[in-house]
Amino acid sequence: MLRQIEGSKAVADAVALCRPEVVCAYPISPQTHIVEGLAELVKSGALEPCEFVNVESEFAAMSVAIGASAAGARAYTATASQGLLYMTEAVFNASGLGLPIVMTVANRAIGAPINIWNDQSDSMALRDAGWIQLYAETNQEAADLHVQAFRIAEELSTPVMVCMDGFVLTHAWEQVDTPDQEQVDAFLPPYEPRQVLDPAEPSSIGAMVGPEAFTEVRYLAHARLMEALDLVPDVSDRFAEAFGRNSGGLTRAYRTEDADTIVIALGSVLGTLKDTVDELREAGLRVGVLGLTCFRPFPADAVRAAVGHARHVVVLERAFEPGVGGIVTQNVVAAAPATHVHTVVAGLGGRAVTKASLDGVLRAADRLPPLTFLDLDRTLIDRELGRLAATRRSGPTAENLLRDLGAVASRIG
Amino acid sequence: MAVTPIKFYQTGSFAVGGRLLGADQRSVQSDRQRINSIDCGHRACQGCGEALGARYALDAAMRATGNRMVAVNATGCLEVFSTPYPETSWRIPWLHSLFGNAPAVATGVAAAMKAKGRTDVRVVGQGGDGGTVDIGFACLSGMFERNDDVLYICYDNEAYMNTGVQRSGATPAAARTATTPAVGPEPGAVFGQGKNVPMIALAHEIPYVATATVADLRDLEAKVTRAMEFRGARYLHVLVPCPLGWGSASHDTILIARLAKESGLFPVFEAEHGEIVATSKIRRRVPVEDYLRRQTRYAHLFGDRPRTDVIARIQAQADRNIRRYDLLGED
């Protein structure tokens, strides 16, 4: 059914259609509306049987999901930012135990300085946690990816993270087509755990493993993730067959076939990029966009096939690795070593990524340095560097920058 | 089942099994047909109080639930000595996730069972004092506050024994650990720190809170059995001496646990819905020195210049417990 609906509510409804049996949540912006939606559905009896557990921290949220999943229940939680980092230990544990938990990450920056707005620093920080990571471009995709995520997770016994840009998607109202319960039931069979806590057949889950087998365990976890490179597009195709729309797969190319310059990105910024590309095409520039829906496992073959012919690849990063540069870039370089790859870090902490800025970057793709920060205010930085050089004391950098911008009325400190 | 108090100390196999009693009053351990929760062949140290306490507690829980139970274990000695892959000593469904999340994982299992309509399957969470008092404390408090249907058992050996005897929030004052060495003017753990989790559990007003020691295994069994009669959050705090960490003789584990209770240092009580309903009275009161002297973790109090001042402060703690919990007199 086509509805004008908030992204978070669309995700809550999609998750509910997947019949989770345990939902646990701790509030954190911009994830809150998702679990509020589920709380409403559980409390009103619209979603049952399902236990909604209000936990005392994100660490507990993932831990409750671990217990529930190991006991054979379909388990779901959602988080963002500091919350994802706070639950990190349990996030790794869930994949190590092979538990097919599905979690939404409403992408948000990591502090300090504290910042509640969107970038992808949180999920990117957990790229090595052994979870499959899917990134939604639109709210329709966000909703659809959750239905696919449960199926992928449970077929592989591996947890799946569905990442959607905080506020940009979670709080945006747009048309989303929500499927019927019957359709989802036909697509998603009940959860059959690979190993389960059952008094009828006692098993020990989570035993200690020493050096003699740990490498093999890790290899098998890797092999299972690599299987996802076949399964993710397969599930996406089946989804398209059942629901009549394609939302998923590994990558999604837009006007890349004959492109000299291809921009690679993840998430909601792809919409702006496609508009920019359309305008540049009208101006006669051969540019295209490659969206990565699946980031873990990294679809190296698909990326190489899509960008191999391009003269320049620009990776638009919504997070970065201080001291190194682009995170996605490193994966792209490894996949397509013969290509000129440039990193453009954009939209950190919610800064708008505008068509005008993207237009400038794409027109200058052949002259871009290896690492560019989009719309970086050099004047602000130079002033602060000057101040830092003048004194040995570390200072309130963020506050100084705000004062320079005139964003604070009075002098701080 | 009301348990008849037995007027003898537990010293040998007859007492352990309670075979002098009527069939319905006997210990779980007296039944050769029982199913062990934790089997022989595990790798606990000789005289390990935790291995003993866990086996008694979980065997009793198995009997109380008709073997329909799941155990969730925190990281620690109990987990390490029982499950070196591919071996396991557990004959019950058993899950280990992390050090600090056993109460929350147990909550998840309980929630799953509830959602699946498996109300017959009960959940026990367990961990040492580090996993319970320190790193897992937020999860434990959350489990209490939501009144999740879990019995959580803390096996308290008063330090981080699995990592080599470092101080925990349950380490008593003056005790030597690797991180509270017996040097300086205030040797050992400092006074005035440490958490009293049984009292904190009591403050949550959960259905059932009790303390026990491995000196009275019959009492431990009775408390587990009683705990399983309740639904909701329950907490059992069991004192389990650690010969390695306490520097005590392996054969003295039971004796030392008894001295902890008989000196008043470890009050043994039972509470329901936030109110203490029973205390185990001291039967032969002993000075704390009798307890301290048997452990090298207190050896620095009895050197060439005995620290009578420190011993007096510990005695004062015991005396305060005796007053607060009314530990003298008849049961």
XYZ file of C-alpha atoms in Angstrom:
744
model
C 0.000 0.000 0.000
C 1.394 3.382 -1.048
C 1.482 5.821 1.871
C 2.941 9.214 2.663
C 4.941 8.231 5.709
C 8.007 9.047 7.796
C 11.053 6.896 7.005
C 11.297 5.593 10.554
C 7.665 4.560 10.567
C 8.076 2.843 7.206
C 10.987 0.861 8.646
C 9.068 0.031 11.836
C 6.176 -1.268 9.743
C 8.487 -3.272 7.484
C 10.214 -4.822 10.494
C 6.844 -5.653 12.038
C 5.806 -7.438 8.841
C 8.861 -9.662 9.337
C 7.292 -10.869 12.607
C 10.189 -10.317 15.024
C 9.615 -12.139 18.300
C 11.913 -9.996 20.438
C 12.550 -6.298 19.865
C 14.852 -4.489 22.257
C 15.777 -0.855 22.217
C 17.510 1.976 23.943
C 16.680 5.476 22.741
C 19.191 7.454 20.729
C 18.670 10.088 18.066
C 17.935 9.677 15.203
C 16.896 6.049 15.734
C 14.105 6.719 18.237
C 11.097 6.950 15.926
C 11.806 3.455 14.600
C 11.578 1.734 17.963
C 8.728 4.015 19.069
C 6.800 2.712 16.081
C 7.539 -0.872 17.056
C 6.689 -0.228 20.717
C 3.281 1.022 19.603
C 2.684 -2.041 17.450
C 3.722 -4.440 20.215
C 1.854 -2.669 23.014
C -1.350 -2.417 21.005
C -1.232 -6.099 20.149
C -0.912 -5.459 16.427
C 2.412 -7.278 16.449
C 2.252 -10.496 18.415
C 3.713 -12.680 19.667
C 6.521 -10.227 20.284
C 8.318 -9.098 23.419
C 9.446 -5.465 23.469
C 12.281 -5.058 25.980
C 13.187 -1.554 27.138
C 16.824 -1.944 28.074
C 19.210 0.212 30.092
C 21.864 0.627 27.382
C 22.736 -0.260 23.805
C 25.161 -2.825 25.173
C 22.191 -4.502 26.827
C 20.086 -4.091 23.676
C 22.474 -6.169 21.600
C 22.915 -8.590 24.507
C 19.170 -9.163 24.778
C 19.074 -9.712 21.017
C 21.889 -12.253 21.372
C 20.021 -14.196 24.064
C 16.759 -14.080 22.145
C 18.326 -15.154 18.879
C 20.222 -18.010 20.533
C 16.942 -19.167 22.056
C 15.452 -19.368 18.569
C 13.549 -16.097 18.369
C 13.754 -13.628 15.491
C 15.452 -10.658 17.140
C 15.700 -7.021 16.103
C 17.147 -3.815 17.476
C 18.093 -0.387 16.168
C 20.700 2.146 17.146
C 22.975 4.944 15.940
C 26.234 6.705 16.589
C 27.476 6.493 20.184
C 24.975 3.725 20.784
C 26.492 1.540 18.107
C 29.930 2.147 19.551
C 28.672 1.460 23.056
C 27.342 -1.929 21.948
C 30.430 -2.748 19.887
C 31.636 -5.643 22.007
C 28.271 -7.361 21.698
C 28.043 -6.528 17.974
C 31.211 -8.522 17.319
C 29.939 -11.265 19.619
C 26.656 -11.631 17.721
C 28.464 -12.358 14.469
C 30.990 -14.619 16.193
C 28.137 -16.693 17.571
C 26.512 -16.774 14.123
C 23.262 -15.199 15.282
C 21.062 -13.762 12.500
C 20.076 -10.551 14.286
C 18.881 -7.658 12.154
C 19.712 -4.141 13.296
C 18.956 -0.754 11.827
C 21.675 1.854 12.110
C 20.299 5.373 11.693
C 23.644 6.791 10.605
C 24.976 9.660 12.693
C 28.328 11.284 13.446
C 30.539 10.216 16.345
C 31.639 12.672 19.048
C 33.482 14.556 20.347
C 32.441 17.205 19.630
C 28.985 15.820 20.090
C 26.943 16.076 16.939
C 23.589 14.444 16.348
C 23.492 14.947 12.568
C 24.114 12.560 9.781
C 27.243 10.991 8.458
C 28.321 7.374 8.289
C 31.159 7.337 10.839
C 29.235 4.963 13.094
C 28.539 2.022 10.805
C 31.859 2.495 9.009
C 33.633 2.125 12.352
C 32.023 -1.306 12.667
C 32.790 -2.486 9.154
C 35.031 -5.252 10.546
C 32.438 -6.598 12.995
C 31.530 -9.536 10.769
C 28.061 -8.195 9.931
C 26.624 -7.816 6.474
C 26.120 -4.092 5.881
C 23.431 -2.790 3.563
C 22.955 0.939 2.871
C 19.615 2.414 1.848
C 19.339 5.197 -0.722
C 15.665 5.970 -0.135
C 13.039 5.193 2.440
C 11.481 2.681 0.070
C 14.826 0.921 -0.071
C 15.243 1.158 3.694
C 11.903 -0.581 4.232
C 12.540 -3.206 1.559
C 16.088 -3.940 2.704
C 14.813 -4.942 6.135
C 12.586 -7.623 4.652
C 15.553 -8.880 2.645
C 17.899 -8.549 5.620
C 16.023 -11.082 7.748
C 16.071 -13.567 4.909
C 19.779 -13.054 4.188
C 20.685 -13.179 7.885
C 18.782 -16.368 8.516
C 19.971 -18.181 5.393
C 23.600 -17.476 6.319
C 23.249 -17.417 10.110
C 25.005 -14.064 10.064
C 23.722 -10.751 11.404
C 22.777 -7.937 9.058
C 22.979 -4.189 9.638
C 20.666 -2.026 7.542
C 22.105 1.480 7.472
C 19.963 4.492 6.653
C 21.043 8.095 6.876
C 19.882 9.677 10.111
C 17.294 12.492 9.766
C 17.841 12.667 5.994
C 15.932 9.399 5.665
C 14.662 8.537 9.135
C 12.791 11.796 9.593
C 11.847 12.437 5.975
C 8.245 11.985 4.886
C 7.835 10.508 1.473
C 5.811 7.917 -0.364
C 6.629 4.361 0.615
C 4.934 1.251 -0.636
C 4.397 -1.129 2.287
C 3.764 -4.731 1.311
C 0.981 -6.971 2.664
C 1.590 -9.392 5.488
C 0.800 -12.326 3.173
C 3.419 -11.192 0.672
C 6.087 -10.922 3.364
C 5.104 -14.250 4.923
C 5.499 -15.916 1.534
C 8.911 -14.305 1.075
C 10.299 -14.817 4.566
C 10.000 -18.292 6.100
C 9.990 -18.661 9.902
C 13.394 -18.508 11.583
C 15.052 -21.885 11.887
C 18.128 -21.500 14.064
C 21.290 -23.378 13.199
C 21.846 -24.094 16.885
C 19.397 -23.338 19.630
C 19.057 -23.339 23.416
C 16.564 -26.143 23.891
C 16.232 -28.348 26.991
C 15.190 -31.232 24.736
C 18.561 -31.121 23.006
C 21.049 -29.329 25.236
C 23.974 -27.688 23.521
C 26.736 -25.379 24.724
C 26.917 -22.186 22.697
C 29.814 -19.800 23.046
C 32.526 -22.196 24.211
C 36.125 -21.124 24.453
C 38.219 -21.842 21.349
C 42.001 -21.969 21.479
C 44.736 -21.407 18.891
C 44.206 -24.825 17.340
C 40.872 -23.869 15.792
C 40.409 -20.095 16.081
C 41.893 -19.337 12.649
C 39.599 -21.881 11.040
C 36.586 -20.420 12.831
C 37.505 -16.987 11.512
C 38.069 -18.321 8.010
C 34.640 -19.930 7.988
C 33.063 -16.667 9.135
C 34.801 -14.948 6.228
C 33.652 -17.639 3.821
C 30.083 -17.206 5.019
C 30.234 -13.459 4.463
C 31.642 -14.033 0.978
C 28.646 -16.271 0.258
C 26.578 -13.165 0.759
C 28.056 -11.802 -2.481
C 25.873 -14.353 -4.269
C 23.004 -14.401 -1.813
C 22.405 -10.641 -1.560
C 21.709 -10.195 -5.311
C 19.777 -13.455 -5.364
C 17.500 -12.322 -2.548
C 17.194 -8.933 -4.232
C 16.052 -10.618 -7.464
C 13.543 -12.756 -5.607
C 12.308 -9.684 -3.816
C 11.860 -7.882 -7.117
C 9.955 -10.885 -8.439
C 7.665 -11.028 -5.405
C 7.148 -7.317 -4.780
C 7.591 -5.806 -8.209
C 10.393 -3.407 -7.410
C 14.122 -3.661 -7.169
C 15.579 -2.397 -3.920
C 18.806 -4.041 -3.044
C 21.515 -6.064 -4.664
C 25.200 -5.342 -4.321
C 25.634 -2.185 -6.388
C 23.440 0.050 -8.506
C 24.915 1.784 -11.511
C 23.488 4.990 -12.979
C 24.739 6.184 -16.383
C 28.120 4.541 -15.874
C 28.450 2.550 -19.134
C 30.250 5.240 -21.127
C 31.339 7.438 -18.228
C 34.833 8.912 -17.979
C 34.248 9.855 -14.372
C 32.310 7.684 -11.957
C 31.326 8.708 -8.432
C 30.969 5.957 -5.854
C 28.809 6.604 -2.798
C 26.531 4.984 -0.239
C 23.167 6.056 1.093
C 20.885 9.001 0.579
C 23.485 11.256 -1.080
C 23.047 9.122 -4.210
C 19.882 11.043 -5.034
C 21.691 14.382 -5.149
C 24.508 12.774 -7.081
C 22.167 11.432 -9.752
C 20.589 14.869 -10.206
C 24.063 16.411 -10.519
C 25.087 13.773 -13.032
C 21.962 14.448 -15.103
C 22.818 18.121 -15.280
C 26.461 17.461 -16.122
C 25.403 15.052 -18.858
C 23.269 17.811 -20.352
C 26.398 19.976 -20.291
C 28.176 17.267 -22.261
C 30.273 15.675 -19.489
C 30.350 11.904 -19.375
C 29.799 11.155 -15.720
C 28.016 8.372 -13.867
C 27.251 7.135 -10.364
C 27.818 3.786 -8.743
C 25.854 3.250 -5.547
C 27.004 0.592 -3.114
C 24.003 -1.017 -1.460
C 26.195 -3.721 0.049
C 29.413 -2.583 1.694
C 30.187 -5.709 3.744
C 31.045 -8.022 2.187
C 32.680 -5.660 -0.267
C 31.424 -6.383 -3.804
C 34.887 -6.098 -5.385
C 34.015 -7.859 -8.660
C 30.911 -5.777 -9.217
C 32.812 -2.550 -8.489
C 35.666 -3.489 -10.825
C 33.225 -4.395 -13.587
C 31.372 -1.100 -13.161
C 34.320 1.314 -12.921
C 37.133 -0.494 -14.749
C 36.724 1.576 -17.916
C 36.516 4.976 -16.203
C 39.460 7.370 -16.298
C 38.653 8.761 -12.848
C 36.785 7.394 -9.900
C 35.685 9.752 -7.181
C 34.683 8.105 -3.914
C 32.330 10.315 -1.976
C 33.007 9.360 1.628
C 30.528 10.150 4.404
C 33.104 9.099 7.006
C 36.871 8.867 7.027
C 39.780 7.286 8.769
C 41.920 9.991 10.416
C 45.536 9.547 9.508
C 44.654 7.610 6.377
C 41.796 9.126 4.414
C 38.927 7.376 2.712
C 37.552 4.118 4.045
C 35.502 3.134 1.013
C 38.379 4.346 -1.182
C 40.738 1.708 0.154
C 38.248 -0.979 -0.785
C 37.756 0.483 -4.239
C 41.507 0.744 -4.851
C 41.942 -2.886 -3.830
C 39.105 -3.916 -6.157
C 40.172 -1.822 -9.166
C 43.887 -1.075 -8.742
C 44.355 0.253 -12.277
C 41.943 3.144 -11.770
C 42.679 6.707 -10.649
C 40.756 6.950 -7.396
C 40.156 10.236 -5.586
C 38.663 10.598 -2.134
C 36.183 13.354 -1.435
C 35.058 13.501 2.186
C 31.662 15.146 2.303
C 28.773 15.910 4.588
C 30.386 15.184 7.937
C 28.183 15.830 10.946
C 25.214 16.803 8.796
C 26.804 19.428 6.538
C 24.685 19.655 3.422
C 26.132 18.048 0.311
C 24.926 20.379 -2.387
C 24.622 19.936 -6.128
C 26.748 23.043 -6.599
C 29.655 21.549 -4.631
C 29.340 18.191 -6.311
C 29.188 19.864 -9.708
C 32.500 21.586 -9.006
C 34.160 18.388 -7.840
C 32.993 16.339 -10.806
C 34.028 18.943 -13.358
C 37.511 18.961 -11.783
C 37.762 15.188 -11.320
C 40.948 14.935 -13.385
C 42.674 17.565 -11.260
C 41.532 16.400 -7.789
C 44.209 15.689 -5.207
C 44.036 12.200 -3.653
C 42.170 13.533 -0.595
C 39.698 16.416 -0.684
C 37.334 17.648 2.004
C 34.251 19.058 0.298
C 33.423 22.654 1.248
C 36.248 22.812 3.761
C 36.546 26.291 5.315
C 40.291 26.923 5.040
C 40.051 30.364 6.632
C 38.590 28.932 9.808
C 41.244 26.258 9.963
C 44.118 28.643 9.366
C 42.914 30.953 12.115
C 42.759 28.097 14.603
C 46.131 26.744 13.482
C 47.513 30.217 14.105
C 46.092 30.254 17.608
C 47.445 26.774 18.317
C 50.885 27.827 17.108
C 50.845 30.855 19.409
C 50.395 28.876 22.604
C 51.453 25.533 23.984
C 48.113 25.046 25.671
C 45.525 22.926 23.942
C 42.410 24.972 23.475
C 38.709 24.619 22.863
C 39.074 24.111 19.102
C 35.418 23.499 18.299
C 34.287 26.482 20.370
C 36.923 28.713 18.739
C 35.679 27.737 15.298
C 32.093 28.514 16.269
C 33.138 31.901 17.603
C 34.977 32.670 14.372
C 31.824 31.789 12.520
C 29.841 34.135 14.746
C 27.730 31.211 15.806
C 28.023 32.068 19.488
C 26.896 35.364 20.895
C 29.449 35.736 23.626
C 33.015 34.728 24.083
C 33.473 31.321 25.646
C 36.181 30.889 28.273
C 8.704 -27.677 49.898
C 9.500 -26.619 53.451
C 12.977 -27.747 54.409
C 13.495 -29.164 57.868
C 16.485 -27.526 59.559
C 19.111 -30.126 60.323
C 21.158 -29.715 63.439
C 24.526 -30.862 62.269
C 27.278 -29.366 60.242
C 27.926 -30.771 56.881
C 31.068 -32.848 57.169
C 30.778 -36.035 55.189
C 28.901 -37.825 52.476
C 25.885 -38.679 54.634
C 25.348 -35.081 55.515
C 25.997 -33.895 51.975
C 23.381 -36.193 50.569
C 21.065 -35.803 53.518
C 20.598 -39.557 53.494
C 19.743 -39.543 57.177
C 16.590 -37.641 56.291
C 13.319 -38.722 54.792
C 13.300 -39.155 51.017
C 11.427 -35.911 50.357
C 13.876 -33.929 52.489
C 17.067 -35.227 50.941
C 19.528 -33.206 48.979
C 19.432 -33.329 45.205
C 22.932 -34.739 45.412
C 21.749 -37.807 47.366
C 19.901 -39.061 44.320
C 22.128 -41.220 42.147
C 19.580 -40.952 39.333
C 19.826 -37.169 39.132
C 20.997 -35.571 35.913
C 24.096 -33.485 36.508
C 23.940 -29.961 35.235
C 27.720 -29.745 35.129
C 29.519 -32.996 34.609
C 32.787 -34.305 35.964
C 35.957 -33.758 33.976
C 35.921 -29.985 34.027
C 39.095 -28.094 34.774
C 38.401 -26.210 37.981
C 41.159 -26.046 40.581
C 41.120 -28.457 43.474
C 38.850 -27.157 46.190
C 37.130 -24.631 43.900
C 34.178 -23.156 45.730
C 32.600 -21.898 42.528
C 32.507 -25.318 40.854
C 30.863 -26.758 43.948
C 28.394 -23.909 44.311
C 27.441 -23.945 40.631
C 26.849 -27.646 40.577
C 24.663 -27.613 43.681
C 22.742 -24.572 42.558
C 22.103 -25.729 39.009
C 21.335 -29.317 39.940
C 18.748 -27.952 42.347
C 17.400 -25.681 39.626
C 17.160 -28.662 37.294
C 15.153 -30.585 39.838
C 12.919 -27.595 40.462
C 12.234 -27.126 36.740
C 12.016 -30.739 35.676
C 15.193 -30.209 33.619
C 13.548 -27.489 31.539
C 16.051 -24.732 31.990
C 18.671 -22.700 30.152
C 21.811 -21.286 31.739
C 23.502 -18.105 30.595
C 27.071 -17.673 31.778
C 29.271 -14.623 32.062
C 32.923 -14.876 31.056
C 35.049 -16.006 33.957
C 36.466 -19.067 35.686
C 33.201 -21.010 35.535
C 32.956 -20.514 31.778
C 36.638 -21.158 31.093
C 37.022 -24.314 33.146
C 33.804 -25.861 31.865
C 33.948 -25.284 28.105
C 37.324 -25.600 26.435
C 36.080 -26.325 22.895
C 35.201 -28.970 21.760
C 34.627 -30.231 25.275
C 31.813 -29.086 27.500
C 30.789 -30.053 30.994
C 27.274 -28.722 30.614
C 24.384 -31.095 30.233
C 21.897 -28.276 30.048
C 21.439 -25.754 27.234
C 24.142 -23.229 28.027
C 25.142 -19.939 26.450
C 28.177 -17.785 26.995
C 28.341 -14.391 25.310
C 30.501 -11.824 27.113
C 31.845 -10.803 30.500
C 29.467 -7.973 31.204
C 26.169 -9.008 29.646
C 24.999 -12.288 31.205
C 21.932 -10.713 32.880
C 20.854 -9.054 29.596
C 21.475 -12.185 27.543
C 19.420 -14.127 30.091
C 16.696 -11.514 29.657
C 16.811 -12.127 25.921
C 16.442 -15.871 26.411
C 13.531 -15.323 28.792
C 11.876 -12.917 26.338
C 12.289 -15.434 23.526
C 10.767 -18.209 25.601
C 7.850 -15.965 26.524
C 7.272 -14.968 22.913
C 7.360 -18.607 21.898
C 4.931 -19.588 24.651
C 7.544 -21.802 26.305
C 6.601 -20.777 29.838
C 7.895 -24.115 31.104
C 11.511 -23.272 30.254
C 13.209 -21.269 33.014
C 16.341 -19.191 32.752
C 19.311 -18.970 35.110
C 22.048 -16.377 34.636
C 25.330 -16.823 36.425
C 28.704 -15.202 36.812
C 31.440 -14.376 39.238
C 31.657 -11.211 41.289
C 33.574 -9.338 38.570
C 30.910 -10.035 35.949
C 28.135 -9.275 38.421
C 29.285 -6.569 40.810
C 31.430 -4.598 38.369
C 31.261 -4.873 34.596
C 27.834 -6.523 34.398
C 26.232 -4.397 37.072
C 24.224 -2.126 34.781
C 22.775 -5.132 32.979
C 21.967 -6.763 36.316
C 20.203 -3.670 37.625
C 18.282 -3.399 34.345
C 17.194 -7.007 34.642
C 16.018 -6.378 38.227
C 14.238 -3.159 37.370
C 12.273 -4.766 34.526
C 11.579 -7.783 36.754
C 12.646 -10.143 33.962
C 11.935 -13.789 34.678
C 15.519 -14.782 35.438
C 17.273 -16.232 38.468
C 20.714 -14.651 38.532
C 23.352 -16.334 40.674
C 26.571 -14.554 41.619
C 29.394 -16.811 42.731
C 31.374 -14.387 44.842
C 35.035 -15.220 45.356
C 35.811 -11.590 46.095
C 38.224 -10.785 43.245
C 39.019 -11.383 39.566
C 40.399 -14.886 39.911
C 40.330 -15.873 36.230
C 42.770 -13.116 35.293
C 45.085 -13.679 38.240
C 43.525 -12.294 41.423
C 42.911 -8.590 40.889
C 40.615 -6.461 43.035
C 36.918 -6.372 42.199
C 34.102 -4.306 43.652
C 33.456 -7.263 45.958
C 36.986 -7.505 47.368
C 36.852 -7.011 51.156
C 38.860 -4.396 52.976
C 42.488 -5.283 53.780
C 42.553 -8.260 51.406
C 45.662 -8.561 49.303
C 45.150 -8.926 45.569
C 47.501 -8.356 42.657
C 46.167 -4.795 42.333
C 45.785 -4.116 46.065
C 49.197 -5.293 47.205
C 50.094 -5.698 50.871
C 52.402 -2.706 50.961
C 52.292 0.795 52.370
C 50.529 2.172 55.425
C 47.128 0.804 54.289
C 48.072 -2.629 52.924
C 45.555 -4.544 50.822
C 42.152 -3.296 49.636
C 41.084 -0.016 51.207
C 38.247 0.283 53.674
C 35.014 1.902 52.659
C 34.901 0.602 49.104
C 33.121 -2.388 47.624
C 29.517 -3.033 46.672
C 26.943 -4.877 48.681
C 24.951 -6.260 45.785
C 22.520 -8.357 47.861
C 21.382 -5.131 49.561
C 21.257 -3.329 46.225
C 19.166 -6.180 44.828
C 16.910 -5.856 47.862
C 16.430 -2.182 47.112
C 15.059 -3.132 43.682
C 12.262 -4.950 45.572
C 12.447 -7.942 43.274
C 10.518 -11.073 44.265
C 13.427 -12.951 45.808
C 16.924 -12.171 47.081
C 19.095 -14.489 49.114
C 22.665 -15.064 50.165
C 24.275 -18.430 50.799
C 27.663 -20.055 51.166
C 29.093 -23.361 50.047
C 29.409 -24.247 53.747
C 25.711 -25.031 53.837
C 24.907 -26.679 50.546
C 21.553 -27.841 51.771
C 20.620 -24.228 52.434
C 21.920 -23.304 48.973
C 19.741 -25.967 47.359
C 16.721 -24.859 49.376
C 17.217 -21.259 48.272
C 17.496 -22.181 44.609
C 14.371 -24.317 44.955
C 12.536 -21.463 46.652
C 13.756 -18.996 44.037
C 12.297 -21.114 41.266
C 8.862 -20.877 42.891
C 8.805 -17.189 41.952
C 8.392 -15.583 38.565
C 10.298 -12.412 37.829
C 13.784 -11.307 38.770
C 15.537 -13.245 41.511
C 19.048 -12.890 42.886
C 21.202 -15.345 44.774
C 24.618 -14.309 46.076
C 26.817 -17.283 46.998
C 30.125 -16.961 48.804
C 32.564 -19.332 47.104
C 36.094 -19.378 48.555
C 38.891 -19.581 45.996
C 41.907 -21.503 47.324
C 44.179 -19.966 44.708
C 43.132 -16.367 45.187
C 42.573 -16.469 48.917
C 45.694 -18.494 49.650
C 43.805 -21.136 51.542
C 44.130 -24.899 51.626
C 42.061 -26.730 49.024
C 40.504 -28.868 51.730
C 39.502 -25.785 53.742
C 37.009 -24.317 51.240
C 33.932 -25.400 53.185
C 35.498 -24.533 56.540
C 36.480 -21.039 55.426
C 33.051 -20.369 53.980
C 31.578 -21.433 57.312
C 33.932 -19.156 59.243
C 32.861 -16.252 57.029
C 29.285 -16.854 58.105
C 29.983 -17.740 61.754
C 32.110 -14.631 62.253
C 29.338 -12.418 60.913
C 31.423 -11.210 57.983
C 29.082 -12.816 55.465
C 25.457 -12.552 56.591
C 23.225 -15.291 55.209
C 19.643 -14.213 54.697
C 16.587 -14.514 52.528
C 14.328 -11.707 51.347
C 11.057 -11.550 49.460
C 9.729 -8.447 47.711
C 12.240 -6.176 49.404
C 11.850 -7.490 52.947
C 14.185 -9.831 54.792
C 12.132 -12.864 55.797
C 14.791 -15.142 57.280
C 18.380 -15.050 58.470
C 20.667 -17.978 59.193
C 21.765 -17.458 62.766
C 25.347 -17.805 63.857
C 25.645 -21.116 65.665
C 29.127 -20.776 67.183
C 30.340 -17.243 66.978
C 34.029 -16.925 66.098
C 36.299 -13.896 66.033
C 37.158 -12.677 62.539
C 40.772 -13.529 63.225
C 39.932 -17.266 62.969
C 38.687 -16.583 59.441
C 41.484 -14.242 58.405
C 44.350 -16.395 59.654
C 43.569 -19.234 57.283
C 44.110 -17.105 54.179
C 47.411 -15.741 52.917
C 45.560 -12.778 51.385
C 45.432 -11.490 54.967
C 48.921 -12.737 55.962
C 50.212 -9.154 56.142
C 47.910 -8.560 59.138
C 49.729 -11.243 61.137
C 53.415 -10.509 60.484
C 56.128 -9.451 62.895
C 54.075 -6.403 63.770
C 50.465 -7.624 63.740
C 47.982 -5.030 62.484
C 45.592 -5.313 65.383
C 44.069 -2.000 64.316
C 43.066 -3.413 60.923
C 41.786 -6.652 62.444
C 39.733 -4.565 64.878
C 38.169 -2.646 61.995
C 37.244 -5.926 60.271
C 35.814 -7.199 63.571
C 33.750 -4.024 63.769
C 32.352 -4.752 60.308
C 31.363 -8.243 61.450
C 29.800 -6.853 64.620
C 27.809 -4.348 62.594
C 26.505 -7.152 60.379
C 25.510 -9.123 63.472
C 23.503 -6.143 64.702
C 22.060 -5.150 61.364
C 20.924 -8.632 60.381
C 20.276 -9.853 63.939
C 22.517 -12.862 63.416
C 22.668 -14.159 66.986
C 20.087 -16.296 68.734
C 17.867 -19.115 67.588
C 16.844 -19.748 63.966
